[in-house]
Each structure stands twice: as structure tokens, then as C-alpha cells.
mmCIF file of C-alpha atoms in Angstrom:
data_model
loop_
_atom_site.group_PDB
_atom_site.id
_atom_site.type_symbol
_atom_site.label_atom_id
_atom_site.label_comp_id
_atom_site.label_asym_id
_atom_site.label_seq_id
_atom_site.Cartn_x
_atom_site.Cartn_y
_atom_site.Cartn_z
ATOM 1 C CA MET Y 1 238.732 -99.841 -74.128
ATOM 2 C CA PRO Y 2 238.956 -103.231 -72.430
ATOM 3 C CA SER Y 3 240.279 -104.991 -75.486
ATOM 4 C CA ALA Y 4 242.790 -102.249 -76.188
ATOM 5 C CA TRP Y 5 243.951 -102.349 -72.600
ATOM 6 C CA SER Y 6 244.384 -106.110 -72.734
ATOM 7 C CA TYR Y 7 246.356 -105.692 -75.938
ATOM 8 C CA PHE Y 8 248.456 -103.022 -74.194
ATOM 9 C CA VAL Y 9 249.087 -105.327 -71.181
ATOM 10 C CA VAL Y 10 250.225 -108.295 -73.425
ATOM 11 C CA CYS Y 11 252.477 -106.096 -75.441
ATOM 12 C CA HIS Y 12 254.112 -104.784 -72.246
ATOM 13 C CA LEU Y 13 254.674 -108.321 -71.031
ATOM 14 C CA LEU Y 14 256.245 -109.333 -74.325
ATOM 15 C CA LEU Y 15 258.313 -106.153 -74.768
ATOM 16 C CA PHE Y 16 259.551 -105.731 -71.227
ATOM 17 C CA ALA Y 17 260.104 -109.286 -70.146
ATOM 18 C CA THR Y 18 263.738 -109.429 -68.716
ATOM 19 C CA PRO Y 19 265.984 -112.128 -67.268
ATOM 20 C CA GLU Y 20 265.399 -113.309 -63.700
ATOM 21 C CA ILE Y 21 266.848 -111.024 -61.094
ATOM 22 C CA SER Y 22 267.457 -111.770 -57.477
ATOM 23 C CA VAL Y 23 267.077 -108.824 -55.102
ATOM 24 C CA SER Y 24 269.840 -109.156 -52.598
ATOM 25 C CA GLY Y 25 269.456 -108.198 -48.961
ATOM 26 C CA HIS Y 26 265.619 -108.000 -49.273
ATOM 27 C CA ILE Y 27 264.407 -110.106 -46.222
ATOM 28 C CA SER Y 28 264.661 -108.598 -42.799
ATOM 29 C CA PRO Y 29 266.409 -111.275 -40.619
ATOM 30 C CA GLU Y 30 264.282 -110.528 -37.615
ATOM 31 C CA LEU Y 31 261.125 -111.182 -39.605
ATOM 32 C CA VAL Y 32 262.073 -114.457 -41.324
ATOM 33 C CA GLY Y 33 259.784 -117.161 -39.850
ATOM 34 C CA LEU Y 34 257.309 -114.615 -38.483
ATOM 35 C CA ASP Y 35 253.879 -116.123 -37.929
ATOM 36 C CA ALA Y 36 252.233 -114.312 -40.879
ATOM 37 C CA LEU Y 37 248.501 -114.315 -41.516
ATOM 38 C CA PRO Y 38 247.083 -116.877 -44.001
ATOM 39 C CA VAL Y 39 247.138 -115.634 -47.529
ATOM 40 C CA GLY Y 40 243.852 -113.748 -48.132
ATOM 41 C CA ARG Y 41 241.571 -112.199 -50.631
ATOM 42 C CA GLY Y 42 241.089 -108.458 -50.214
ATOM 43 C CA THR Y 43 240.136 -105.227 -51.813
ATOM 44 C CA GLY Y 44 241.081 -101.517 -51.899
ATOM 45 C CA TRP Y 45 238.325 -99.229 -50.532
ATOM 46 C CA ASP Y 46 237.875 -96.592 -47.847
ATOM 47 C CA PHE Y 47 234.831 -98.151 -46.202
ATOM 48 C CA GLN Y 48 233.449 -94.901 -44.931
ATOM 49 C CA GLN Y 49 230.159 -96.715 -44.642
ATOM 50 C CA LEU Y 50 230.609 -99.507 -42.222
ATOM 51 C CA GLU Y 51 227.704 -101.512 -43.881
ATOM 52 C CA ASP Y 52 229.845 -101.986 -46.955
ATOM 53 C CA LEU Y 53 232.566 -103.730 -45.007
ATOM 54 C CA GLN Y 54 229.906 -105.760 -43.151
ATOM 55 C CA ALA Y 55 228.679 -106.932 -46.535
ATOM 56 C CA LEU Y 56 232.160 -107.930 -47.562
ATOM 57 C CA GLN Y 57 233.235 -109.426 -44.230
ATOM 58 C CA SER Y 58 234.448 -112.708 -45.881
ATOM 59 C CA ILE Y 59 237.494 -110.799 -47.242
ATOM 60 C CA ARG Y 60 240.652 -111.208 -45.321
ATOM 61 C CA TRP Y 61 242.153 -107.769 -45.558
ATOM 62 C CA TRP Y 62 241.850 -104.342 -47.151
ATOM 63 C CA TYR Y 63 243.717 -101.035 -47.648
ATOM 64 C CA ASP Y 64 242.566 -97.520 -48.490
ATOM 65 C CA TRP Y 65 245.638 -95.886 -49.836
ATOM 66 C CA GLY Y 66 246.405 -94.221 -46.462
ATOM 67 C CA PRO Y 67 248.116 -95.009 -43.109
ATOM 68 C CA SER Y 68 244.757 -95.409 -41.179
ATOM 69 C CA SER Y 69 241.079 -95.968 -41.913
ATOM 70 C CA ASN Y 70 237.552 -95.288 -40.658
ATOM 71 C CA PRO Y 71 237.591 -96.085 -36.794
ATOM 72 C CA SER Y 72 234.302 -97.935 -36.986
ATOM 73 C CA ALA Y 73 235.671 -100.123 -39.849
ATOM 74 C CA LEU Y 74 238.827 -100.779 -37.864
ATOM 75 C CA LYS Y 75 236.859 -101.893 -34.866
ATOM 76 C CA PHE Y 76 234.628 -104.192 -36.840
ATOM 77 C CA ALA Y 77 237.610 -105.566 -38.678
ATOM 78 C CA SER Y 78 239.485 -106.389 -35.469
ATOM 79 C CA GLU Y 79 236.407 -108.244 -34.190
ATOM 80 C CA HIS Y 80 236.087 -110.332 -37.456
ATOM 81 C CA ASN Y 81 239.672 -111.210 -38.233
ATOM 82 C CA ILE Y 82 239.940 -108.839 -41.196
ATOM 83 C CA GLU Y 83 243.270 -106.996 -41.427
ATOM 84 C CA PHE Y 84 243.697 -103.347 -42.424
ATOM 85 C CA VAL Y 85 247.006 -102.711 -44.263
ATOM 86 C CA PRO Y 86 248.329 -99.135 -44.130
ATOM 87 C CA MET Y 87 250.005 -97.448 -47.000
ATOM 88 C CA GLN Y 88 252.567 -94.681 -47.519
ATOM 89 C CA TRP Y 89 250.909 -93.286 -50.725
ATOM 90 C CA GLY Y 90 253.575 -90.787 -51.895
ATOM 91 C CA LYS Y 91 256.684 -89.040 -50.679
ATOM 92 C CA TRP Y 92 255.087 -86.772 -48.126
ATOM 93 C CA GLY Y 93 254.468 -87.545 -44.458
ATOM 94 C CA ILE Y 94 256.828 -90.455 -43.893
ATOM 95 C CA GLU Y 95 258.125 -88.778 -40.727
ATOM 96 C CA ASN Y 96 254.619 -88.910 -39.160
ATOM 97 C CA LEU Y 97 253.812 -92.479 -40.124
ATOM 98 C CA THR Y 98 254.493 -93.981 -36.707
ATOM 99 C CA LYS Y 99 251.954 -91.509 -35.150
ATOM 100 C CA VAL Y 100 249.066 -92.350 -37.425
ATOM 101 C CA ILE Y 101 249.460 -96.099 -38.300
ATOM 102 C CA ASP Y 102 246.969 -98.349 -36.528
ATOM 103 C CA LEU Y 103 248.773 -100.228 -33.703
ATOM 104 C CA GLN Y 104 247.305 -103.547 -34.896
ATOM 105 C CA ALA Y 105 249.006 -103.197 -38.236
ATOM 106 C CA LYS Y 106 251.236 -106.031 -39.372
ATOM 107 C CA HIS Y 107 252.194 -104.829 -42.897
ATOM 108 C CA LEU Y 108 253.095 -101.516 -44.564
ATOM 109 C CA LEU Y 109 252.612 -100.855 -48.286
ATOM 110 C CA GLY Y 110 254.994 -98.615 -50.275
ATOM 111 C CA MET Y 111 254.138 -95.785 -52.657
ATOM 112 C CA ASN Y 112 251.184 -96.128 -54.965
ATOM 113 C CA GLU Y 113 251.838 -96.485 -58.686
ATOM 114 C CA PRO Y 114 255.081 -94.427 -58.789
ATOM 115 C CA GLY Y 115 255.349 -94.950 -62.526
ATOM 116 C CA HIS Y 116 252.233 -92.876 -63.162
ATOM 117 C CA GLN Y 117 252.518 -89.179 -63.188
ATOM 118 C CA GLN Y 118 248.965 -88.810 -61.950
ATOM 119 C CA GLN Y 119 249.608 -91.150 -59.008
ATOM 120 C CA SER Y 120 252.644 -90.950 -56.616
ATOM 121 C CA ASN Y 121 254.871 -89.936 -59.600
ATOM 122 C CA LEU Y 122 258.295 -90.959 -58.354
ATOM 123 C CA GLU Y 123 261.480 -91.631 -60.266
ATOM 124 C CA PRO Y 124 262.980 -94.986 -59.064
ATOM 125 C CA ALA Y 125 266.012 -93.218 -57.474
ATOM 126 C CA GLU Y 126 263.803 -90.789 -55.759
ATOM 127 C CA ALA Y 127 261.819 -93.588 -54.157
ATOM 128 C CA ALA Y 128 265.060 -95.446 -53.287
ATOM 129 C CA ALA Y 129 266.220 -92.257 -51.412
ATOM 130 C CA LEU Y 130 263.037 -92.313 -49.352
ATOM 131 C CA TRP Y 131 263.352 -96.012 -48.523
ATOM 132 C CA PRO Y 132 265.546 -95.891 -45.424
ATOM 133 C CA ALA Y 133 262.797 -93.775 -43.747
ATOM 134 C CA MET Y 134 260.287 -96.505 -44.692
ATOM 135 C CA GLU Y 135 262.507 -99.130 -43.251
ATOM 136 C CA GLN Y 136 262.819 -97.159 -39.953
ATOM 137 C CA VAL Y 137 259.030 -97.134 -39.622
ATOM 138 C CA ALA Y 138 258.701 -100.780 -40.342
ATOM 139 C CA ASN Y 139 261.476 -101.771 -37.989
ATOM 140 C CA LYS Y 140 260.116 -99.625 -35.163
ATOM 141 C CA MET Y 141 256.550 -101.002 -35.520
ATOM 142 C CA GLY Y 142 257.502 -104.570 -36.387
ATOM 143 C CA LEU Y 143 255.908 -104.458 -39.819
ATOM 144 C CA ARG Y 144 256.471 -106.468 -43.015
ATOM 145 C CA LEU Y 145 257.328 -103.912 -45.652
ATOM 146 C CA GLY Y 146 256.091 -104.037 -49.220
ATOM 147 C CA THR Y 147 257.621 -102.352 -52.189
ATOM 148 C CA PRO Y 148 256.132 -99.453 -54.033
ATOM 149 C CA SER Y 149 253.425 -100.687 -56.511
ATOM 150 C CA PRO Y 150 254.233 -99.703 -60.096
ATOM 151 C CA ALA Y 151 251.828 -100.864 -62.819
ATOM 152 C CA PRO Y 152 251.655 -100.903 -66.603
ATOM 153 C CA CYS Y 153 251.164 -97.257 -67.739
ATOM 154 C CA GLY Y 154 249.667 -96.040 -71.086
ATOM 155 C CA VAL Y 155 249.911 -92.237 -70.813
ATOM 156 C CA GLN Y 156 251.666 -89.660 -68.592
ATOM 157 C CA CYS Y 157 254.228 -92.140 -67.305
ATOM 158 C CA VAL Y 158 257.394 -91.907 -65.359
ATOM 159 C CA ARG Y 159 258.073 -95.361 -66.733
ATOM 160 C CA SER Y 160 255.628 -97.285 -69.025
ATOM 161 C CA SER Y 161 256.915 -100.639 -67.854
ATOM 162 C CA PRO Y 162 256.672 -101.577 -64.217
ATOM 163 C CA PHE Y 163 259.548 -103.926 -64.714
ATOM 164 C CA GLN Y 164 261.727 -101.123 -65.847
ATOM 165 C CA TRP Y 165 260.689 -99.025 -62.868
ATOM 166 C CA PHE Y 166 261.453 -101.999 -60.499
ATOM 167 C CA ASP Y 167 264.749 -102.814 -62.115
ATOM 168 C CA GLU Y 168 265.898 -99.166 -61.613
ATOM 169 C CA PHE Y 169 264.510 -99.040 -58.073
ATOM 170 C CA PHE Y 170 266.259 -102.180 -56.977
ATOM 171 C CA GLU Y 171 269.579 -101.115 -58.611
ATOM 172 C CA ALA Y 172 269.337 -97.798 -56.724
ATOM 173 C CA CYS Y 173 268.341 -99.452 -53.426
ATOM 174 C CA LYS Y 174 270.800 -102.335 -53.146
ATOM 175 C CA GLY Y 175 270.841 -103.845 -49.609
ATOM 176 C CA CYS Y 176 267.422 -102.310 -48.870
ATOM 177 C CA ARG Y 177 264.786 -104.278 -47.120
ATOM 178 C CA PHE Y 178 261.717 -105.555 -49.106
ATOM 179 C CA ASP Y 179 259.537 -108.293 -47.625
ATOM 180 C CA PHE Y 180 257.157 -108.595 -50.423
ATOM 181 C CA LEU Y 181 256.499 -107.141 -53.986
ATOM 182 C CA ALA Y 182 253.394 -105.063 -54.594
ATOM 183 C CA THR Y 183 252.000 -104.408 -58.053
ATOM 184 C CA HIS Y 184 248.825 -103.798 -60.075
ATOM 185 C CA ILE Y 185 247.411 -105.194 -63.276
ATOM 186 C CA TYR Y 186 244.094 -104.432 -65.245
ATOM 187 C CA THR Y 187 243.199 -106.887 -67.945
ATOM 188 C CA CYS Y 188 240.248 -109.078 -68.981
ATOM 189 C CA ASN Y 189 242.600 -111.743 -70.252
ATOM 190 C CA ALA Y 190 243.499 -114.424 -67.587
ATOM 191 C CA ASP Y 191 246.522 -115.533 -69.576
ATOM 192 C CA ALA Y 192 247.832 -111.976 -69.558
ATOM 193 C CA LEU Y 193 247.411 -111.916 -65.779
ATOM 194 C CA LYS Y 194 249.339 -115.194 -65.541
ATOM 195 C CA TRP Y 195 252.169 -113.886 -67.696
ATOM 196 C CA TYR Y 196 252.414 -110.854 -65.645
ATOM 197 C CA ILE Y 197 252.556 -112.816 -62.383
ATOM 198 C CA ASN Y 198 255.227 -115.043 -63.815
ATOM 199 C CA ASP Y 199 257.316 -112.024 -64.835
ATOM 200 C CA CYS Y 200 257.009 -110.571 -61.402
ATOM 201 C CA LYS Y 201 258.562 -113.841 -59.954
ATOM 202 C CA LYS Y 202 262.086 -112.723 -61.304
ATOM 203 C CA TYR Y 203 262.471 -110.514 -58.240
ATOM 204 C CA LYS Y 204 262.174 -113.561 -55.894
ATOM 205 C CA LEU Y 205 259.762 -111.829 -53.577
ATOM 206 C CA PRO Y 206 256.303 -112.917 -52.356
ATOM 207 C CA ILE Y 207 253.788 -111.144 -54.646
ATOM 208 C CA TRP Y 208 250.930 -108.925 -53.434
ATOM 209 C CA LEU Y 209 248.613 -108.025 -56.405
ATOM 210 C CA THR Y 210 247.140 -104.986 -54.667
ATOM 211 C CA GLU Y 211 244.832 -103.943 -57.546
ATOM 212 C CA PHE Y 212 243.450 -106.107 -60.275
ATOM 213 C CA ALA Y 213 240.134 -106.095 -62.276
ATOM 214 C CA CYS Y 214 238.710 -106.465 -65.802
ATOM 215 C CA PRO Y 215 238.155 -103.009 -67.397
ATOM 216 C CA ASN Y 216 234.703 -103.742 -68.977
ATOM 217 C CA GLY Y 217 233.346 -100.334 -69.773
ATOM 218 C CA ASP Y 218 229.937 -98.813 -69.220
ATOM 219 C CA HIS Y 219 228.083 -101.474 -71.052
ATOM 220 C CA GLY Y 220 230.330 -104.534 -70.700
ATOM 221 C CA PRO Y 221 228.547 -107.830 -69.985
ATOM 222 C CA THR Y 222 228.423 -109.137 -66.437
ATOM 223 C CA ASP Y 223 229.263 -112.668 -67.571
ATOM 224 C CA ARG Y 224 232.558 -111.473 -68.963
ATOM 225 C CA GLN Y 225 233.510 -110.258 -65.445
ATOM 226 C CA GLN Y 226 232.478 -113.512 -63.799
ATOM 227 C CA THR Y 227 234.492 -115.523 -66.344
ATOM 228 C CA PHE Y 228 237.624 -113.461 -65.862
ATOM 229 C CA MET Y 229 237.276 -113.429 -62.066
ATOM 230 C CA SER Y 230 236.762 -117.285 -61.920
ATOM 231 C CA ASP Y 231 239.824 -117.821 -64.123
ATOM 232 C CA ALA Y 232 241.921 -115.118 -62.287
ATOM 233 C CA LEU Y 233 241.155 -116.635 -58.822
ATOM 234 C CA LYS Y 234 242.237 -120.124 -59.998
ATOM 235 C CA ILE Y 235 245.547 -118.610 -61.042
ATOM 236 C CA LEU Y 236 246.112 -116.440 -57.980
ATOM 237 C CA ASP Y 237 244.923 -119.077 -55.386
ATOM 238 C CA MET Y 238 247.033 -121.903 -56.880
ATOM 239 C CA ASP Y 239 250.215 -119.855 -57.298
ATOM 240 C CA GLU Y 240 252.448 -120.201 -54.177
ATOM 241 C CA ALA Y 241 254.297 -116.979 -55.190
ATOM 242 C CA VAL Y 242 251.119 -114.956 -54.731
ATOM 243 C CA GLU Y 243 250.521 -114.120 -51.004
ATOM 244 C CA ARG Y 244 247.695 -111.677 -51.466
ATOM 245 C CA HIS Y 245 245.421 -110.105 -54.032
ATOM 246 C CA ALA Y 246 242.894 -107.210 -53.976
ATOM 247 C CA TRP Y 247 240.043 -106.641 -56.409
ATOM 248 C CA PHE Y 248 239.379 -103.071 -57.391
ATOM 249 C CA ALA Y 249 236.911 -102.146 -56.327
ATOM 250 C CA PRO Y 250 233.735 -102.756 -54.253
ATOM 251 C CA ARG Y 251 231.989 -100.086 -56.392
ATOM 252 C CA THR Y 252 233.001 -99.177 -59.957
ATOM 253 C CA SER Y 253 231.552 -97.067 -62.767
ATOM 254 C CA GLY Y 254 232.365 -95.108 -65.846
ATOM 255 C CA ASP Y 255 233.602 -95.923 -69.325
ATOM 256 C CA TRP Y 256 236.782 -97.817 -68.205
ATOM 257 C CA LEU Y 257 236.092 -100.273 -65.381
ATOM 258 C CA GLY Y 258 232.300 -99.951 -65.691
ATOM 259 C CA PRO Y 259 229.671 -100.998 -63.191
ATOM 260 C CA SER Y 260 229.953 -104.723 -63.976
ATOM 261 C CA ALA Y 261 233.264 -104.802 -61.957
ATOM 262 C CA SER Y 262 231.472 -103.836 -58.713
ATOM 263 C CA LEU Y 263 231.461 -106.185 -55.753
ATOM 264 C CA LEU Y 264 228.683 -104.242 -54.141
ATOM 265 C CA GLN Y 265 225.387 -102.886 -55.421
ATOM 266 C CA ALA Y 266 225.424 -99.236 -56.420
ATOM 267 C CA ASP Y 267 222.790 -98.053 -53.991
ATOM 268 C CA LYS Y 268 222.950 -100.431 -51.069
ATOM 269 C CA PRO Y 269 225.380 -102.567 -49.063
ATOM 270 C CA LYS Y 270 224.555 -105.796 -50.786
ATOM 271 C CA LEU Y 271 226.759 -108.113 -52.760
ATOM 272 C CA THR Y 272 226.429 -108.293 -56.500
ATOM 273 C CA GLU Y 273 226.755 -111.599 -58.193
ATOM 274 C CA LEU Y 274 230.398 -110.797 -58.826
ATOM 275 C CA GLY Y 275 230.776 -109.905 -55.080
ATOM 276 C CA LYS Y 276 229.328 -113.261 -54.151
ATOM 277 C CA LEU Y 277 231.726 -115.076 -56.463
ATOM 278 C CA TYR Y 278 234.725 -113.084 -55.067
ATOM 279 C CA THR Y 279 233.810 -113.771 -51.364
ATOM 280 C CA GLN Y 280 232.545 -117.310 -51.874
ATOM 281 C CA TYR Y 281 234.847 -118.800 -54.524
ATOM 282 C CA PRO Y 282 236.268 -122.191 -53.354
ATOM 283 C CA GLY Y 283 239.768 -122.112 -51.909
ATOM 284 C CA MET Y 284 239.386 -118.654 -50.315
ATOM 285 C CA GLY Y 285 241.771 -118.144 -47.443
ATOM 286 C CA GLN Y 286 243.107 -121.759 -47.576
ATOM 287 C CA LYS Y 287 246.607 -121.141 -48.797
ATOM 288 C CA GLN Y 288 249.180 -120.240 -46.268
ATOM 289 C CA ASN Y 289 252.177 -117.829 -46.530
ATOM 290 C CA PRO Y 290 255.480 -119.560 -47.551
ATOM 291 C CA GLY Y 291 256.726 -121.648 -44.565
ATOM 292 C CA GLN Y 292 253.278 -121.639 -42.800
ATOM 293 C CA GLN Y 293 251.622 -124.613 -44.482
#
């Protein structure tokens, strides 16, 4: 599956590359120049076991696909300069967001993989109709607001191309506010990752890669993961357009991602060799958000 997925990703990049697009009205005037946190390496995980977060305490941020997280994890994070980023996963519950978002939040992520029928499953126009409510929450709580996060989709898709989804969404939401662009990519090919990031730049928004990993399967070699991660981090850390990125996930298994993608050992809160690479790779946390260097 990994090689097939990489082929699928590359084909998507070639087939759906489109001319550069400027998204008008996307930056909130009151948030321009805001003292944003340094760009950081993060992950997506629920951290129900505090020891897992303690093992990964070198990361700069995390999210868990919801508006709040484990209270003990939030307390530990606030003491160790780790940011939790809330998400509005789908279309339900936006009216309650201000009641459940952690008061220390600085950012808000939009809907998760709307182009996938098995994820938030939203037509671009449907997401655009929900966006004024997202803006109200972000404005009220002083949050930077990220777009929904479409990703390349192989089966059961609203749109197979994230760029097609984005194009239709931005067309339907002219004048809406977006402070950064969120998206996902799964590939074991660092060149495909670079092409994908470069194609995302057409929207002229800071980029958050909120899920990325190498789908290595049940029996994929660990050194393949380490090679991809090293190459990927060089790309992401050096690219000024990329504000943040999040490896998925601390623990992985099965015939798609496979256990070799795990940052943590399966049965204990200890870093794998890949986890050590992710949390200790040179350059971590050095790059600043645009305008903060």
C-alpha cells in the first residue's frame, strides 16, 4: 500500500495542480502583527495517558480533533509551554464552541478532512455556509482561524483533490477570514511532500500540515520511516510558508501506517527511535512565524 499511496499522491499533484490563487479578505485586520508563538513541531493525539505527553514534551503543540482535551494534559502543557489547539471537527456543535474551548487557546482549526465521506464529509459550499459562525467564535475568543483540512482522497470522496475542494470553498466564501491553511498528506516520498506544499502556496496563506506520515504497512522497515522523516523535516523546517506540522501519530499500527510510524513504544510511554528523531531533530522550534524573526 505505501508505494501505491505515494503513486496516488504524485498523480494527484500532477493532475490537479492549478494556477496560483490569491484568497482575498483572508487576514483579520485585528490579528495582523499578533505576537504568535514560534513555529513548532506537533502531533495529533488525545493524550488520555498523561505519561505519553510527558514523553513527548519536546513538541510545541498538539490537537486531538476536538475543542478541548484531557484536563491533566492541559495542565501539564501550560506548565511546559506546549500549546493545545482546539478543532471544530464537523458541522455539529459550533454554537457551543465558546463554552468548551480552553481559555488558553490561541488558534482554532476548521473541519477535519471535509473531502472524505468517512470524515467530516462536507461539500465546499456547505462548509462556506458554516464559516460565519466559525468567525464569530474566533473573533469573540481572539483566536487565529485555520481553514478546514481537506486531503488527497482515494475512495468515498466528496472531492478526490484537496485543491478542487479548496478552490470551490474559497469561491463560495469570498471575503471570509482565514488566518492559515490546514491540510494533510500521507506519502513516503519527500519529493511528493515538497510538491504538495508548493501547490498549497497558491492560496497565499501560512500552511499548517496538521497530519503527515509515511504509510509503511505492518512490516515496513523502520529505516524507511527515519529516512522519510529526516528528509521531510528538512523540507518543512526550511520552508518559510510552513508555520506548523504534526506527525500522525504517537502510536500507529495496522496494514496502512504500520507500527514503524509510531513515535512512542506500543506498551509504554517511551520514545521509539523515530520519536527521538522527531523530537530532537536539529532546527526544532527555531523558525519563527512570518514577521516574528
